[in-house]
Structure formats: structure tokens, C-alpha cells
Amino acid sequence: IETFLACDRIHGDLSAYNILYHQGRAVVIDVPQAIDPKVNHNAPELLERDVHNVCAYFRKYGVRSDPSRIAGDLWMRYRFGDLQRS
């Protein structure tokens, strides 16, 4: 999610089922609806939804998180240019 945002993209409909992982590599699929956060006024909400969906999946496996805090932190870092592409 952070790498997408660093590249000026928010998936907009991300879930764990859109993240394929194989041999140490993650590939995100189903990206045609990805938005540019610089021009979409719904960007913060879409980012939070993506983070919430992924966190909800991992919560089933005991991973505790605060999706709103994570999304807020990512958004602020994006706005201040503090994200780096991997």
C-alpha cells in the first residue's frame, strides 16, 4: 500500500485476495480502478478502506493493528513527501 501511494496511486478496492505472494514476491492484481491521490478528493477515504481491508484479513491470524492510524500516518507522510518507492 505504501509503495503504491509513493507512486501516486491508491488501489481503491484492495483486499488480501488482490495480493498474490509467491517465492518472496508480492504482486497486486485488479488495479484498473486505481486512482491518483493528487486529483481524487476521495483519496484519504479510499486509502483507509484499502488499509482496513488488508488489516481485517490479517486480524483473523492474530495480527493486531489500527487501520485508521496506519492510513492516517501513510496519508500524512504522502502529503509531506516522506514516502519512498521500494
Coordinates of N, CA and C in Angstrom, one line a residue:
I1 N 0.8 -1.2 0.0 CA 0.0 0.0 0.0 C 0.9 1.2 0.0
E2 N 1.9 1.2 0.8 CA 2.8 2.4 0.9 C 3.5 2.6 -0.5
T3 N 4.0 1.5 -1.1 CA 4.7 1.6 -2.4 C 3.7 2.2 -3.4
F4 N 2.5 1.7 -3.5 CA 1.5 2.3 -4.4 C 1.4 3.8 -4.2
L5 N 1.2 4.2 -2.9 CA 1.0 5.6 -2.6 C 2.2 6.4 -3.0
A6 N 3.4 5.9 -2.7 CA 4.6 6.6 -3.1 C 4.7 6.8 -4.6
C7 N 4.0 6.0 -5.4 CA 3.9 6.1 -6.9 C 2.7 6.8 -7.3
D8 N 2.1 7.6 -6.4 CA 0.8 8.4 -6.7 C -0.3 7.5 -7.1
R9 N -0.5 6.4 -6.4 CA -1.7 5.5 -6.7 C -2.3 5.0 -5.4
I10 N -3.6 4.8 -5.5 CA -4.3 4.1 -4.4 C -5.1 3.1 -5.1
H11 N -5.1 1.9 -4.7 CA -5.8 0.8 -5.4 C -7.3 1.1 -5.4
G12 N -7.9 1.4 -4.3 CA -9.3 1.7 -4.2 C -10.2 0.6 -4.0
D13 N -9.8 -0.6 -4.1 CA -10.6 -1.8 -3.9 C -9.7 -2.9 -3.4
L14 N -8.7 -2.6 -2.6 CA -7.7 -3.6 -2.2 C -8.3 -4.5 -1.1
S15 N -7.9 -5.8 -1.3 CA -8.2 -6.8 -0.2 C -7.0 -7.8 -0.3
A16 N -6.9 -8.6 0.7 CA -5.8 -9.6 0.7 C -5.9 -10.5 -0.5
Y17 N -7.1 -10.6 -1.1 CA -7.3 -11.5 -2.2 C -6.7 -10.9 -3.5
N18 N -6.4 -9.6 -3.5 CA -5.8 -8.9 -4.6 C -4.3 -8.9 -4.5
I19 N -3.7 -9.5 -3.5 CA -2.3 -9.6 -3.3 C -1.8 -11.0 -3.4
L20 N -1.1 -11.3 -4.5 CA -0.6 -12.7 -4.7 C 0.8 -12.7 -4.2
Y21 N 1.2 -13.7 -3.5 CA 2.5 -13.9 -2.9 C 3.1 -15.2 -3.3
H22 N 4.3 -15.2 -3.9 CA 4.9 -16.4 -4.3 C 6.4 -16.2 -4.3
Q23 N 7.1 -17.1 -3.7 CA 8.6 -17.1 -3.6 C 9.1 -15.8 -3.2
G24 N 8.6 -15.2 -2.2 CA 9.1 -14.0 -1.6 C 8.8 -12.7 -2.4
R25 N 7.8 -12.8 -3.3 CA 7.4 -11.7 -4.1 C 5.9 -11.5 -4.1
A26 N 5.5 -10.2 -3.9 CA 4.1 -9.9 -3.9 C 3.7 -9.2 -5.1
V27 N 2.6 -9.5 -5.7 CA 2.1 -8.9 -6.9 C 0.6 -8.5 -6.6
V28 N 0.3 -7.2 -6.9 CA -1.0 -6.7 -6.7 C -1.8 -6.8 -8.0
I29 N -3.0 -7.4 -7.9 CA -3.8 -7.5 -9.2 C -5.0 -6.7 -9.0
D30 N -5.8 -6.6 -10.1 CA -7.1 -5.9 -10.2 C -6.9 -4.4 -9.9
V31 N -6.0 -3.8 -10.7 CA -5.7 -2.4 -10.5 C -6.3 -1.4 -11.5
P32 N -7.2 -1.8 -12.4 CA -7.7 -0.8 -13.3 C -8.4 0.4 -12.7
Q33 N -9.0 0.2 -11.5 CA -9.7 1.3 -10.8 C -8.8 2.2 -9.9
A34 N -7.5 1.9 -9.9 CA -6.6 2.7 -9.1 C -6.7 4.2 -9.4
I35 N -6.6 5.0 -8.4 CA -6.8 6.4 -8.6 C -5.5 7.2 -8.3
D36 N -5.4 8.4 -8.7 CA -4.3 9.3 -8.5 C -4.7 10.1 -7.3
P37 N -4.1 10.0 -6.1 CA -4.5 10.7 -5.0 C -4.3 12.2 -5.1
K38 N -3.5 12.7 -6.0 CA -3.4 14.1 -6.2 C -4.6 14.8 -6.8
V39 N -5.5 14.0 -7.4 CA -6.6 14.7 -8.1 C -8.0 14.1 -7.6
N40 N -8.0 13.1 -6.8 CA -9.2 12.5 -6.4 C -9.5 12.9 -5.0
H41 N -10.6 13.6 -4.8 CA -10.9 14.2 -3.4 C -11.3 13.1 -2.4
N42 N -11.5 11.9 -2.9 CA -11.9 10.7 -2.0 C -10.6 9.9 -1.6
A43 N -9.5 10.4 -2.0 CA -8.3 9.6 -1.8 C -8.0 9.2 -0.3
P44 N -8.2 10.0 0.7 CA -7.9 9.6 2.0 C -8.9 8.4 2.4
E45 N -10.1 8.5 2.0 CA -11.1 7.5 2.4 C -10.8 6.2 1.7
L46 N -10.4 6.3 0.4 CA -10.1 5.1 -0.3 C -8.8 4.4 0.2
L47 N -7.9 5.2 0.6 CA -6.7 4.7 1.3 C -7.0 4.0 2.6
E48 N -7.9 4.6 3.4 CA -8.2 4.0 4.6 C -9.0 2.7 4.4
R49 N -9.9 2.6 3.4 CA -10.6 1.4 3.1 C -9.6 0.3 2.7
D50 N -8.7 0.6 1.9 CA -7.7 -0.4 1.5 C -6.9 -0.9 2.7
V51 N -6.5 0.0 3.5 CA -5.7 -0.5 4.7 C -6.6 -1.3 5.6
H52 N -7.8 -0.8 5.8 CA -8.8 -1.6 6.7 C -9.0 -3.0 6.2
N53 N -9.2 -3.1 4.9 CA -9.5 -4.4 4.3 C -8.3 -5.4 4.5
V54 N -7.1 -4.9 4.3 CA -5.9 -5.8 4.4 C -5.7 -6.1 5.9
C55 N -5.9 -5.1 6.8 CA -5.7 -5.4 8.2 C -6.8 -6.4 8.7
A56 N -8.0 -6.3 8.2 CA -9.1 -7.2 8.6 C -8.8 -8.6 8.3
Y57 N -8.2 -8.8 7.1 CA -7.8 -10.2 6.7 C -6.7 -10.7 7.7
F58 N -5.7 -10.0 8.1 CA -4.7 -10.5 8.9 C -5.1 -10.5 10.4
R59 N -6.2 -9.8 10.8 CA -6.7 -9.9 12.1 C -7.1 -11.3 12.4
K60 N -7.6 -12.1 11.4 CA -8.0 -13.4 11.6 C -6.9 -14.3 12.0
Y61 N -5.7 -13.9 11.8 CA -4.5 -14.7 12.1 C -3.7 -14.1 13.3
G62 N -4.4 -13.2 14.1 CA -3.9 -12.7 15.3 C -3.0 -11.5 15.2
V63 N -3.0 -10.9 14.0 CA -2.2 -9.7 13.8 C -3.1 -8.5 14.2
R64 N -2.6 -7.8 15.2 CA -3.3 -6.6 15.8 C -2.8 -5.4 15.1
S65 N -3.7 -4.5 14.7 CA -3.3 -3.3 14.1 C -4.4 -2.2 14.3
D66 N -4.1 -1.0 13.9 CA -5.0 0.1 14.0 C -5.1 0.7 12.6
P67 N -6.0 0.2 11.7 CA -6.1 0.6 10.3 C -6.2 2.1 10.1
S68 N -7.0 2.8 11.0 CA -7.2 4.2 10.8 C -5.9 5.0 11.1
R69 N -5.2 4.5 12.1 CA -3.9 5.2 12.4 C -2.9 4.9 11.3
I70 N -2.8 3.7 10.8 CA -1.9 3.4 9.7 C -2.2 4.2 8.5
A71 N -3.5 4.3 8.1 CA -3.9 5.1 6.9 C -3.6 6.6 7.1
G72 N -3.9 7.1 8.3 CA -3.6 8.5 8.6 C -2.1 8.8 8.5
D73 N -1.3 7.9 9.1 CA 0.1 8.1 9.0 C 0.6 8.0 7.6
L74 N 0.1 7.1 6.8 CA 0.5 7.0 5.4 C 0.1 8.3 4.6
W75 N -1.1 8.7 4.9 CA -1.6 9.9 4.2 C -0.7 11.1 4.5
M76 N -0.4 11.3 5.8 CA 0.4 12.5 6.2 C 1.8 12.4 5.6
R77 N 2.4 11.2 5.6 CA 3.7 11.0 5.0 C 3.7 11.3 3.5
Y78 N 2.6 10.9 2.9 CA 2.5 11.1 1.4 C 2.4 12.6 1.2
R79 N 1.5 13.3 1.9 CA 1.3 14.7 1.8 C 2.6 15.5 2.0
F80 N 3.5 15.1 2.9 CA 4.7 15.7 3.1 C 5.9 15.2 2.3
G81 N 5.6 14.3 1.4 CA 6.7 13.7 0.6 C 7.7 12.8 1.3
D82 N 7.2 12.2 2.3 CA 8.1 11.3 3.1 C 8.0 9.8 2.8
L83 N 7.4 9.5 1.7 CA 7.3 8.1 1.3 C 8.4 7.8 0.2
Q84 N 9.0 6.6 0.3 CA 10.0 6.3 -0.7 C 9.5 5.0 -1.5
R85 N 9.8 5.1 -2.8 CA 9.4 3.9 -3.6 C 10.4 2.8 -3.3
S86 N 9.9 1.6 -3.3 CA 10.8 0.4 -3.0 C 11.3 -0.2 -4.3

